[in-house]
Every structure is written in C-alpha cells, then in structure tokens.
C-alpha cells in the first residue's frame, strides 16, 4: 500500500547521544535552574534568549524564551538534539515534496499553499504552483462576486450569510481565523456547522433567510458522513423554502471538494467546486480552498496577506540556522519539558478576545499530529510524545485554571500571546493597558513566585503562610506582536505548525497521519445500522449493549 519508509533509518530519540546528555543536564542542572537567579547573574539574558521575527510587511513579532528553564548548556544540548535527530533533513524533505507521510504515501505540502512568490514546488516531479494559484484565482473571483453583490440568490437578492458545513480541519481552521480576523470583516456574516448533533444545524438555520444564504460544503471526498448529513439537512431546508426547485441549488451551494461526481449529484454546479490535493492534511487546510469562507468574510486581499504571513515564517523556518530558528527553538523547548520534566500539558493563553478559538485550533494541530506511540522505525516508543494542549483567552482564564498553573503540583509550560496595539482602543486605551499589565504580570509572577519571608512580611501568620507561598520558577514563553493583522495571524499559525513538526521530528514519529480517528468511525457505522430499529441488541460488550438498549427505550 504505502511506499518504502525512506526515513526508517532515523534513530529513536533515546538512542541519540544528545538525549542522554540532556537527561544528565536535567538531573544535574535542569532541576536546579532558577530563572530568577539566572536573570540576576546575566543582565543580558532577555536579549540572549529572545528572537524577533520580521514579517513580509515589515511588522514584527517578539518571541521571548528567556523565562524558560534553560541555560547555555541546556540550549546547546537541545540544538545538538535537533542536529542528531536530523530535524533539518526532514524539514528539507518536506519542502522538497517528498512523501514524508509514509504510512499514507503522501507528500506533506501545505507550505505550497502559501507559496505566494510562485517559485516552483514539485510533488512527484510535477510543479504544483500553477494549480495552487489557479484555485486561489478562482477563490478571488468567487469571493469578490459574492461580496460585491454581483452574485445573486434565486430571488435576485444579495447574499448576506455564508454557512460553512465541515468537520475537523474543514471547520476548526476557518472558524478560528474568521473569529481572529473579525475586525476585518464586512457586512457579510459567516456561520459554521460541524457537529452532527441536530441542534447545531437547526440553531444555525433558524436565523437565516434562504434567499440570501450561501452554503459551502467542505469535504474533500464529499462522503464524510457528518458533513454530508448536515449538508443534506441544509439542502432540504433550502428546498422547502424554494418551492422544491432543484435548479436553485446552484445559486446557493458551493463545494470545497475533489469529487466532481458526488458534487454534481448533490446539485452543485461543478464550476463552483474548489479542489485541493491529497498532500493537504485536514488540520493544515485552512490555507487551501477550505479557507474560502475566510476569504468571503474578510476579503481576498486580507486572505492573501494571511497566506503571505505564513509564507514568511516558512522562509525563516527553512533558512534560519537552528540557533536562530524560532519554531525549532519552540519545538525543542516543548521536548525539553515533555520528556525531561514529565510535563504532560502545554498551555496556550491568548490575551486577545479575537483569538478565543485559537487554543481549540491548536489542539487538533498538536494532538492529532503528535498523539502517536509508534515511530518511523515501526516500533512503539519508550518515551513520551504529544502534549495535552489546552487554553482559553486571558484574562478570564486567570480566574479559572491559572490557580493550577501557579500553585499546583504539575509543571505546565505556558505560551502567552498579546498584540501591543488593540483593534478596539476604547476608553483611551484603558482596556488594552489593563490587558497588557496582566500579560506581563502573569509571566513575571510565574517566574518569581512569592517566598515565605515575603508572605510573612505582608502580614500572614501561622498555618495561612504556606497557602500563600508561590514556588515560582514556572516556565513561560511570551509572544508579543505589534498588531493582530492577517499577516501576523498567518505567521503565528505557521509558527505553531513548525513547532509541531519539530517535536514530531525529534520524537521520530509521523506527525501527518491520523489513524487514531478511524476505529471510532468504523464502529459508529455498525452501531448506526443497529439504531435503525427498536430491537434489543447483544452484539457488543455488556456495557455497550446496555447503553444502546436503554437509548432505544428512551429515544
């Protein structure tokens, strides 16, 4: 089925000399590193461990790694780990269009989707750049027609609402980007339906006018069960208002798919079909035709700026030496905590309400990519892979789970994200200054903590003292961008994509398949047929049988 695994000669992480060296460093230095003391010893620590990325438009993003549990020895060992794990070798193979997703015999080429410089990028000897830009041109023309009002519904009215129906990567990416770039939107509203729970589609349709609604059906194969079920419900709703006239579907439905036969059978004009190749993984697909809802919402020019921001990070990731390579450094720090501090989780807390869906998006990117236990050598790992990523927007999150981050028993590395300039500088920018003060204060508090002497000096006595002690020395990475523009957002997402790549390369796993989602789907199809009647079943384990039979009685 799949081609020969050309990367099976990569060593397992624990076989690398640098891995052993890092373990020794952890045992002798790492557990003893006091970041507060390191700052006291080295006044240039911030400059030494910070990196500034310059985007294609000249804007900048500052990545401050200085509050992490590292020193020069640890950083040098992590860089050596990247070299021994051949991270750059695998990176170059990805950019060359090689089939690094060996279990599915596919290239991993989402970087080609944001190749705005139009340089040749080949897969299996074929330059994919003309095809990519043909789809982008189609997206531009379509989005401009809809946004301008030139595209009319079946009664001649302008489109006011767009509903994207997808699931997983066909939903999480566009949902997040649309929310993040809401400031750039026009009067066109965009809605997303992904859950097979009928409530999702019912509540979405309840507020819409079928005469002015455009549906985007996002499914590469046009056979994804949840998506097509929701799509058919939307079609039936539309036809019930449009007098059952199937010819009107062409004015109100478009397909983000490659299955022309199924798209036509559904009733969609195949001229309104936007394709993408099998080298585009779902969680990396927002840059492709899957991003059409974003282009409709914020305009194609802003969508292009979004692509260019990601392309600029791609260029940096491909060309910068490991010591200066911002995503590689981020990925190596993740390995340092995951494997040597037994940190099971990773917090991403955006201090930006527009980024309220960003952690959810990163959950799929990170956990679907690196939630693997078999290496490229086809053996089970003897080390931890894949962090549990979580997060919510601050400052609200400070009043929920930050207690655990500050005073809990677990090491929880955290990324804090802030834009210096607000899109909504209300009350003389008071809100932004308060937001920023929390961004800076939380990272500082996690680092410096509060010792017993200070607690007592503040008036605490007796048994209350230990409850008010903060151990500090809890690692954070602060990411400060000038403004959350489309280009900045594109750069930020690409940063996390390449962080995830770096982690997987060191762990010697295939970050680009997702077999773990298949078993549940297969069993759901079997059970789905059993739910079509009211008969009791006994074909599963006692628990599943009992639950299904009770459901049938109550449904």
Coordinates of C-alpha atoms in Angstrom, one line a residue:
X1 CA 0.0 0.0 0.0
X2 CA 2.4 2.7 1.2
X3 CA 5.8 3.3 -0.3
X4 CA 9.0 2.2 1.4
X5 CA 9.7 4.3 4.5
X6 CA 12.8 6.2 3.5
X7 CA 13.0 7.7 7.0
X8 CA 13.1 4.4 8.9
X9 CA 16.9 4.8 9.3
X10 CA 16.3 7.7 11.6
X11 CA 17.2 6.8 15.2
X12 CA 14.8 6.7 18.1
X13 CA 15.1 9.7 20.3
X14 CA 16.5 7.7 23.2
X15 CA 19.3 6.4 21.0
X16 CA 20.7 9.8 20.4
X17 CA 23.8 10.9 22.4
X18 CA 22.2 14.4 22.9
X19 CA 19.2 12.8 24.5
X20 CA 21.4 11.1 27.1
X21 CA 23.3 14.4 27.6
X22 CA 20.0 16.2 28.2
X23 CA 19.0 13.7 30.8
X24 CA 22.2 14.3 32.6
X25 CA 21.8 18.1 32.3
X26 CA 18.3 17.8 33.7
X27 CA 19.4 15.7 36.6
X28 CA 22.4 17.9 37.5
X29 CA 21.4 21.4 36.3
X30 CA 17.9 21.5 34.9
X31 CA 16.1 20.7 38.2
X32 CA 18.3 23.3 39.9
X33 CA 17.9 26.2 37.4
X34 CA 16.3 29.2 39.0
X35 CA 15.3 31.5 36.2
X36 CA 15.1 34.4 38.7
X37 CA 18.7 33.8 39.7
X38 CA 19.8 33.4 36.0
X39 CA 18.4 36.8 35.3
X40 CA 20.3 38.2 38.3
X41 CA 23.5 36.6 37.0
X42 CA 23.1 37.6 33.4
X43 CA 21.6 41.1 32.7
X44 CA 21.6 40.2 29.0
X45 CA 19.5 37.1 29.4
X46 CA 16.4 38.6 27.8
X47 CA 18.4 39.6 24.7
X48 CA 20.2 36.3 24.5
X49 CA 17.1 34.1 24.7
X50 CA 14.6 36.3 22.7
X51 CA 14.1 36.3 19.0
X52 CA 12.3 38.8 16.8
X53 CA 10.6 37.7 13.6
X54 CA 10.2 40.3 10.8
X55 CA 7.1 39.6 8.6
X56 CA 6.9 40.2 4.9
X57 CA 5.2 43.6 5.5
X58 CA 7.9 44.8 8.0
X59 CA 5.8 44.2 11.1
X60 CA 7.5 42.2 13.9
X61 CA 6.7 39.5 16.4
X62 CA 8.8 39.1 19.5
X63 CA 9.3 35.6 21.0
X64 CA 10.7 35.8 24.5
X65 CA 12.1 32.4 25.5
X66 CA 14.1 33.9 28.4
X67 CA 11.7 32.8 31.2
X68 CA 12.2 29.1 30.3
X69 CA 14.1 26.6 32.5
X70 CA 17.2 26.8 30.3
X71 CA 20.8 28.0 30.4
X72 CA 23.6 27.9 27.8
X73 CA 24.4 24.3 28.4
X74 CA 20.8 23.2 28.0
X75 CA 20.2 25.3 24.9
X76 CA 23.4 23.9 23.3
X77 CA 22.3 20.3 24.1
X78 CA 18.8 21.0 22.6
X79 CA 20.4 22.3 19.4
X80 CA 22.6 19.2 19.3
X81 CA 19.5 17.1 19.7
X82 CA 17.9 18.7 16.7
X83 CA 21.0 18.0 14.7
X84 CA 21.3 14.4 15.7
X85 CA 17.5 13.8 15.1
X86 CA 18.0 15.2 11.6
X87 CA 15.2 17.8 12.0
X88 CA 16.6 19.9 9.2
X89 CA 16.9 16.8 6.9
X90 CA 13.2 16.0 7.4
X91 CA 12.3 19.7 7.0
X92 CA 14.1 19.9 3.7
X93 CA 12.4 16.7 2.6
X94 CA 9.0 18.2 3.4
X95 CA 9.8 21.4 1.4
X96 CA 11.1 19.2 -1.5
X97 CA 7.7 17.5 -1.7
X98 CA 8.9 14.1 -0.6
X99 CA 6.4 11.6 0.8
X100 CA 7.3 12.1 4.5
X101 CA 3.8 10.9 5.4
X102 CA 5.0 7.4 4.6
X103 CA 2.0 5.5 6.1
X104 CA -0.3 7.1 3.6
X105 CA 2.4 7.5 0.9
X106 CA 1.8 11.2 0.6
X107 CA 3.8 14.4 0.5
X108 CA 3.1 17.0 3.2
X109 CA 2.9 20.1 1.3
X110 CA 0.7 22.7 3.0
X111 CA 3.7 25.1 2.6
X112 CA 3.0 25.1 -1.1
X113 CA -0.5 26.6 -0.5
X114 CA 1.1 29.8 0.7
X115 CA 3.8 30.0 -2.0
X116 CA 2.9 33.5 -3.0
X117 CA 6.3 34.1 -4.6
X118 CA 5.2 31.4 -7.1
X119 CA 8.6 29.6 -7.0
X120 CA 8.4 26.0 -8.5
X121 CA 7.4 23.5 -5.8
X122 CA 7.2 19.9 -7.0
X123 CA 5.5 16.7 -5.9
X124 CA 6.4 13.5 -7.9
X125 CA 8.1 15.7 -10.5
X126 CA 5.1 18.0 -11.1
X127 CA 5.1 21.7 -10.2
X128 CA 2.0 22.2 -8.1
X129 CA 2.3 26.0 -8.1
X130 CA 0.2 26.7 -11.2
X131 CA -2.6 24.6 -9.8
X132 CA -2.5 26.2 -6.3
X133 CA -2.7 29.7 -7.9
X134 CA -5.5 28.6 -10.2
X135 CA -7.6 27.7 -7.2
X136 CA -6.6 30.9 -5.4
X137 CA -7.7 32.9 -8.5
X138 CA -11.0 31.0 -8.5
X139 CA -11.4 31.9 -4.8
X140 CA -10.7 35.5 -5.5
X141 CA -13.2 35.8 -8.3
X142 CA -15.9 34.0 -6.5
X143 CA -15.4 35.8 -3.2
X144 CA -15.4 39.2 -4.9
X145 CA -18.6 38.4 -6.8
X146 CA -20.4 37.4 -3.6
X147 CA -19.0 40.3 -1.5
X148 CA -19.8 42.9 -4.2
X149 CA -23.4 41.7 -4.6
X150 CA -22.9 40.6 -8.2
X151 CA -23.6 37.0 -7.2
X152 CA -27.4 36.8 -6.6
X153 CA -29.6 34.3 -4.9
X154 CA -32.5 32.6 -6.7
X155 CA -34.8 35.6 -6.0
X156 CA -32.2 38.2 -7.1
X157 CA -31.2 39.2 -3.7
X158 CA -27.6 39.8 -2.5
X159 CA -26.0 37.1 -0.3
X160 CA -25.9 38.2 3.3
X161 CA -24.9 35.0 5.1
X162 CA -22.4 32.2 4.4
X163 CA -22.7 28.8 6.1
X164 CA -19.6 26.6 6.1
X165 CA -20.5 22.9 6.7
X166 CA -17.5 20.8 7.5
X167 CA -15.8 18.9 10.4
X168 CA -12.3 18.7 11.9
X169 CA -9.8 20.6 9.8
X170 CA -12.6 21.7 7.5
X171 CA -14.1 23.6 10.4
X172 CA -11.6 24.4 13.1
X173 CA -9.3 26.4 10.9
X174 CA -11.8 28.6 9.2
X175 CA -13.8 29.1 12.5
X176 CA -10.6 30.3 14.3
X177 CA -9.3 32.5 11.5
X178 CA -12.7 34.1 10.9
X179 CA -13.0 34.9 14.6
X180 CA -9.4 36.2 14.8
X181 CA -9.9 38.5 11.8
X182 CA -13.4 39.6 12.6
X183 CA -12.2 43.2 12.8
X184 CA -11.5 43.0 9.0
X185 CA -15.0 41.7 8.1
X186 CA -17.7 43.5 6.2
X187 CA -21.4 43.2 6.4
X188 CA -21.3 39.6 5.2
X189 CA -21.9 37.2 8.1
X190 CA -20.3 33.7 8.3
X191 CA -21.5 30.7 10.2
X192 CA -20.0 27.3 10.8
X193 CA -21.7 23.9 11.3
X194 CA -19.7 20.9 12.3
X195 CA -21.5 18.9 14.9
X196 CA -23.8 16.0 13.8
X197 CA -25.9 17.0 16.8
X198 CA -29.0 18.3 15.0
X199 CA -29.0 21.3 17.4
X200 CA -26.0 22.8 15.6
X201 CA -27.6 22.9 12.1
X202 CA -31.1 23.7 13.5
X203 CA -30.0 26.7 15.5
X204 CA -27.9 28.0 12.7
X205 CA -30.6 27.8 10.1
X206 CA -33.2 29.2 12.5
X207 CA -31.9 32.8 12.0
X208 CA -31.3 32.7 8.2
X209 CA -33.1 33.7 5.1
X210 CA -32.8 31.0 2.4
X211 CA -33.0 33.7 -0.3
X212 CA -29.8 35.3 0.9
X213 CA -27.8 32.3 2.3
X214 CA -24.9 30.6 0.6
X215 CA -23.7 27.2 1.8
X216 CA -20.1 25.9 1.5
X217 CA -19.9 22.1 1.8
X218 CA -16.4 21.3 2.9
X219 CA -15.5 17.7 2.3
X220 CA -12.6 16.5 0.1
X221 CA -14.3 13.2 -0.8
X222 CA -17.8 14.6 -0.4
X223 CA -18.6 11.4 1.5
X224 CA -17.7 12.4 5.1
X225 CA -20.8 11.1 7.0
X226 CA -21.3 14.0 9.4
X227 CA -20.7 16.7 6.8
X228 CA -22.9 15.2 4.1
X229 CA -25.7 14.5 6.6
X230 CA -25.6 18.2 7.7
X231 CA -25.4 19.3 4.0
X232 CA -28.5 17.3 3.1
X233 CA -30.4 18.8 6.0
X234 CA -29.3 22.2 4.8
X235 CA -30.4 21.3 1.2
X236 CA -33.8 20.0 2.4
X237 CA -34.3 23.2 4.4
X238 CA -33.4 25.3 1.4
X239 CA -35.7 23.4 -1.0
X240 CA -38.6 23.6 1.4
X241 CA -38.4 27.4 1.1
X242 CA -37.5 27.5 -2.6
X243 CA -40.6 25.5 -3.8
X244 CA -38.6 22.3 -4.2
X245 CA -36.9 23.8 -7.3
X246 CA -33.5 21.9 -7.5
X247 CA -32.1 24.3 -10.1
X248 CA -31.9 27.0 -7.4
X249 CA -29.3 24.9 -5.5
X250 CA -26.6 26.1 -7.9
X251 CA -27.1 29.7 -6.7
X252 CA -26.8 28.8 -3.0
X253 CA -24.4 25.9 -2.7
X254 CA -20.7 25.6 -3.5
X255 CA -18.3 22.7 -2.8
X256 CA -14.8 22.5 -1.3
X257 CA -14.1 19.1 -2.7
X258 CA -12.4 17.0 -5.3
X259 CA -15.2 14.5 -6.0
X260 CA -16.9 16.0 -9.1
X261 CA -19.4 13.2 -9.5
X262 CA -20.8 13.4 -5.9
X263 CA -20.8 17.2 -6.1
X264 CA -22.8 17.2 -9.3
X265 CA -25.2 14.5 -7.9
X266 CA -25.8 16.8 -4.9
X267 CA -27.0 19.5 -7.3
X268 CA -24.0 21.9 -7.1
X269 CA -22.7 23.4 -10.3
X270 CA -19.2 21.9 -10.6
X271 CA -18.0 25.3 -11.8
X272 CA -18.5 26.3 -8.1
X273 CA -16.2 23.5 -6.9
X274 CA -12.9 24.3 -5.3
X275 CA -10.4 21.5 -5.1
X276 CA -7.3 20.6 -3.1
X277 CA -4.8 17.8 -3.3
X278 CA -4.2 14.8 -1.1
X279 CA -1.0 16.3 0.1
X280 CA -3.1 18.8 2.1
X281 CA -3.8 17.4 5.5
X282 CA -7.1 18.5 7.1
X283 CA -5.5 20.3 10.0
X284 CA -3.3 22.2 7.6
X285 CA -6.0 23.0 5.1
X286 CA -7.2 26.5 6.1
X287 CA -4.6 27.8 3.6
X288 CA -6.4 25.9 0.8
X289 CA -9.9 26.1 -0.7
X290 CA -11.1 25.3 2.8
X291 CA -10.3 28.9 3.6
X292 CA -12.9 30.2 1.1
X293 CA -15.3 31.2 4.0
X294 CA -12.4 33.3 5.4
X295 CA -11.9 35.0 2.0
X296 CA -15.6 35.7 1.8
X297 CA -15.7 37.1 5.3
X298 CA -12.6 39.3 5.3
X299 CA -12.0 39.8 1.6
X300 CA -9.5 38.1 -0.7
X301 CA -6.8 40.8 -0.1
X302 CA -6.7 40.1 3.6
X303 CA -6.8 36.3 2.9
X304 CA -3.7 36.8 0.7
X305 CA -2.0 38.8 3.4
X306 CA -2.7 35.9 5.8
X307 CA -1.0 33.5 3.3
X308 CA 2.0 35.8 2.9
X309 CA 2.5 36.0 6.7
X310 CA 2.7 32.2 6.8
X311 CA 5.0 32.1 3.8
X312 CA 7.4 34.5 5.6
X313 CA 7.6 32.1 8.6
X314 CA 8.1 29.2 6.1
X315 CA 11.1 31.0 4.7
X316 CA 12.5 31.6 8.1
X317 CA 12.0 28.0 9.2
X318 CA 13.6 26.7 6.0
X319 CA 16.6 29.0 6.0
X320 CA 17.5 30.1 9.6
X321 CA 20.1 28.1 11.5
X322 CA 18.8 26.1 14.4
X323 CA 20.2 28.6 16.9
X324 CA 18.1 31.4 15.4
X325 CA 15.2 29.3 14.1
X326 CA 12.2 30.4 16.1
X327 CA 9.8 27.5 15.5
X328 CA 12.7 25.0 16.1
X329 CA 13.5 26.6 19.4
X330 CA 9.9 26.5 20.4
X331 CA 9.6 22.8 19.5
X332 CA 12.9 21.9 21.3
X333 CA 11.7 23.6 24.4
X334 CA 8.5 21.5 24.2
X335 CA 10.6 18.3 24.0
X336 CA 12.7 19.5 27.0
X337 CA 9.6 19.8 29.2
X338 CA 7.7 16.8 27.9
X339 CA 10.5 14.3 28.1
X340 CA 12.7 15.6 30.9
X341 CA 10.4 17.3 33.3
X342 CA 7.5 15.0 32.6
X343 CA 5.2 17.9 31.7
X344 CA 2.1 16.3 30.2
X345 CA 0.4 19.5 29.2
X346 CA 1.0 22.7 27.3
X347 CA -1.0 25.9 28.0
X348 CA -1.6 28.5 25.3
X349 CA -3.3 31.6 26.6
X350 CA -4.0 34.4 24.2
X351 CA -4.5 37.8 25.8
X352 CA -6.8 38.6 22.9
X353 CA -10.5 38.0 22.6
X354 CA -10.3 37.7 18.9
X355 CA -8.2 34.6 19.4
X356 CA -10.8 32.9 21.6
X357 CA -10.8 29.8 19.2
X358 CA -7.0 29.7 18.8
X359 CA -6.3 27.1 21.5
X360 CA -9.1 24.8 20.1
X361 CA -7.5 25.0 16.7
X362 CA -4.0 24.2 18.1
X363 CA -5.5 21.2 19.9
X364 CA -6.1 19.5 16.6
X365 CA -2.8 20.7 15.1
X366 CA -0.8 19.4 18.0
X367 CA -2.6 16.4 19.4
X368 CA -3.8 14.9 16.1
X369 CA -0.3 15.3 14.7
X370 CA 1.8 14.1 17.6
X371 CA -0.6 11.9 19.6
X372 CA 1.4 8.8 18.3
X373 CA 3.1 5.9 20.0
X374 CA 4.8 4.2 17.0
X375 CA 7.9 5.6 15.5
X376 CA 9.1 5.9 11.9
X377 CA 11.1 2.7 12.7
X378 CA 7.7 0.9 13.2
X379 CA 8.2 0.2 16.9
X380 CA 6.4 1.5 20.0
X381 CA 8.2 4.4 21.7
X382 CA 9.8 4.1 25.1
X383 CA 9.4 7.8 25.7
X384 CA 6.5 10.3 25.9
X385 CA 5.2 12.0 22.8
X386 CA 2.4 14.6 22.3
X387 CA 1.5 17.1 24.9
X388 CA -2.1 17.7 26.0
X389 CA -2.7 21.2 24.7
X390 CA -5.3 23.4 26.3
X391 CA -6.1 27.1 26.8
X392 CA -8.6 29.9 26.9
X393 CA -8.4 33.6 26.4
X394 CA -7.0 35.6 29.3
X395 CA -7.9 37.5 31.4
X396 CA -10.9 35.3 32.1
X397 CA -8.7 32.2 32.2
X398 CA -6.8 33.7 35.2
X399 CA -10.0 33.2 37.2
X400 CA -10.4 29.5 36.2
X401 CA -7.4 27.3 35.7
X402 CA -4.5 29.6 36.4
X403 CA -4.6 28.5 40.1
X404 CA -3.3 25.1 39.0
X405 CA -0.6 26.7 36.9
X406 CA 0.7 28.9 39.8
X407 CA 0.4 26.6 42.8
X408 CA -0.4 23.1 41.5
X409 CA 1.9 20.2 41.6
X410 CA 2.4 19.9 37.8
X411 CA 4.8 21.6 35.5
X412 CA 2.7 23.4 32.9
X413 CA 4.7 25.2 30.3
X414 CA 2.7 28.2 29.0
X415 CA 2.7 30.4 26.0
X416 CA 1.2 33.9 26.5
X417 CA 0.2 35.8 23.3
X418 CA -0.6 39.6 23.1
X419 CA -0.9 42.2 20.4
X420 CA 0.5 45.5 21.5
X421 CA -2.0 47.5 19.5
X422 CA -5.7 46.8 20.0
X423 CA -8.2 47.0 17.2
X424 CA -10.6 48.5 19.8
X425 CA -8.7 51.1 21.8
X426 CA -11.7 52.2 23.8
X427 CA -11.7 54.3 26.9
X428 CA -8.5 56.0 25.9
X429 CA -6.9 52.5 25.5
X430 CA -7.6 51.7 29.2
X431 CA -8.7 48.2 28.4
X432 CA -5.6 47.4 26.4
X433 CA -3.3 48.7 29.2
X434 CA -5.1 46.6 31.7
X435 CA -4.9 43.5 29.4
X436 CA -1.2 44.1 28.8
X437 CA -0.5 44.6 32.6
X438 CA -1.9 41.1 33.2
X439 CA 0.1 39.7 30.3
X440 CA 3.3 40.9 31.8
X441 CA 2.4 40.3 35.4
X442 CA 1.3 36.7 34.9
X443 CA 4.6 35.7 33.3
X444 CA 6.6 37.5 35.9
X445 CA 4.6 36.0 38.8
X446 CA 5.0 32.5 37.4
X447 CA 8.7 33.1 37.3
X448 CA 9.5 34.9 40.5
X449 CA 6.8 33.5 42.8
X450 CA 6.5 34.6 46.4
X451 CA 8.6 33.0 49.2
X452 CA 7.7 32.5 52.9
X453 CA 9.5 35.6 54.1
X454 CA 7.6 37.9 51.8
X455 CA 4.3 36.2 52.7
X456 CA 5.0 36.9 56.4
X457 CA 6.1 40.4 55.7
X458 CA 2.7 41.0 54.1
X459 CA 1.1 40.0 57.4
X460 CA 0.2 36.3 57.0
X461 CA 0.8 34.2 60.1
X462 CA 0.5 30.6 61.3
X463 CA -1.0 28.0 59.0
X464 CA -2.0 30.5 56.4
X465 CA 1.6 31.1 55.4
X466 CA 2.2 28.0 53.2
X467 CA -1.1 28.6 51.4
X468 CA 0.1 32.0 50.2
X469 CA 3.6 30.8 49.1
X470 CA 4.2 30.6 45.3
X471 CA 7.2 28.5 44.4
X472 CA 7.6 30.4 41.1
X473 CA 10.1 29.1 38.5
X474 CA 7.3 28.1 36.2
X475 CA 8.2 28.3 32.6
X476 CA 6.5 30.7 30.1
X477 CA 7.1 31.9 26.6
X478 CA 5.8 35.3 25.8
X479 CA 4.8 36.1 22.2
X480 CA 4.2 39.8 21.5
X481 CA 3.1 41.0 18.1
X482 CA 2.6 44.6 17.1
X483 CA -1.0 44.1 15.9
X484 CA -3.1 41.0 15.2
X485 CA -3.3 41.6 11.4
X486 CA -4.0 38.9 8.8
X487 CA -0.2 38.7 8.2
X488 CA 0.6 38.3 11.9
X489 CA -2.1 35.6 12.3
X490 CA -0.7 33.7 9.4
X491 CA 2.8 33.9 10.8
X492 CA 1.6 32.8 14.3
X493 CA -0.2 29.7 12.9
X494 CA 2.8 28.8 10.8
X495 CA 5.0 29.1 13.8
X496 CA 2.9 26.5 15.7
X497 CA 2.8 24.3 12.7
X498 CA 6.6 24.1 12.6
X499 CA 6.8 23.8 16.3
X500 CA 4.7 20.7 16.0
X501 CA 6.8 19.5 13.1
X502 CA 10.0 19.9 15.2
X503 CA 8.5 17.9 18.1
X504 CA 7.5 15.1 15.8
X505 CA 10.9 15.0 14.1
X506 CA 12.7 14.7 17.4
X507 CA 10.3 12.0 18.6
X508 CA 10.8 10.2 15.3
X509 CA 7.0 9.8 14.6
X510 CA 4.9 10.5 11.6
X511 CA 3.1 13.8 12.5
X512 CA 1.0 13.7 9.4
X513 CA -1.3 10.7 9.6
X514 CA -4.3 10.2 11.9
X515 CA -5.2 6.5 12.2
X516 CA -6.4 7.1 15.7
X517 CA -9.6 8.7 14.5
X518 CA -10.6 5.7 12.3
X519 CA -11.7 3.0 14.7
X520 CA -14.5 5.0 16.3
X521 CA -15.8 5.9 12.8
X522 CA -15.9 2.3 11.8
X523 CA -17.8 1.2 14.9
X524 CA -20.2 4.1 14.6
X525 CA -21.3 2.9 11.2
X526 CA -22.0 -0.6 12.6
X527 CA -23.9 0.8 15.5
X528 CA -25.7 3.3 13.3
X529 CA -27.4 0.5 11.5
X530 CA -28.4 -1.1 14.8
X531 CA -30.1 2.1 15.8
X532 CA -32.4 2.0 12.8
X533 CA -34.8 -0.3 14.5
X534 CA -36.1 -0.8 18.1
X535 CA -34.9 -4.4 18.6
X536 CA -32.6 -5.2 21.5
X537 CA -29.0 -6.0 20.6
X538 CA -26.4 -8.2 22.1
X539 CA -23.5 -8.0 19.7
X540 CA -21.2 -5.8 21.8
X541 CA -19.8 -5.9 25.3
X542 CA -22.3 -5.8 28.2
X543 CA -21.8 -2.1 28.8
X544 CA -22.3 -1.0 25.2
X545 CA -25.2 -3.4 24.8
X546 CA -26.8 -2.0 27.9
X547 CA -26.3 1.6 26.8
X548 CA -27.7 1.1 23.3
X549 CA -30.7 -0.8 24.5
X550 CA -31.5 1.9 27.1
X551 CA -31.1 4.5 24.4
X552 CA -33.6 2.7 22.2
X553 CA -36.1 2.6 25.0
X554 CA -35.8 6.3 25.8
X555 CA -35.3 7.7 22.2

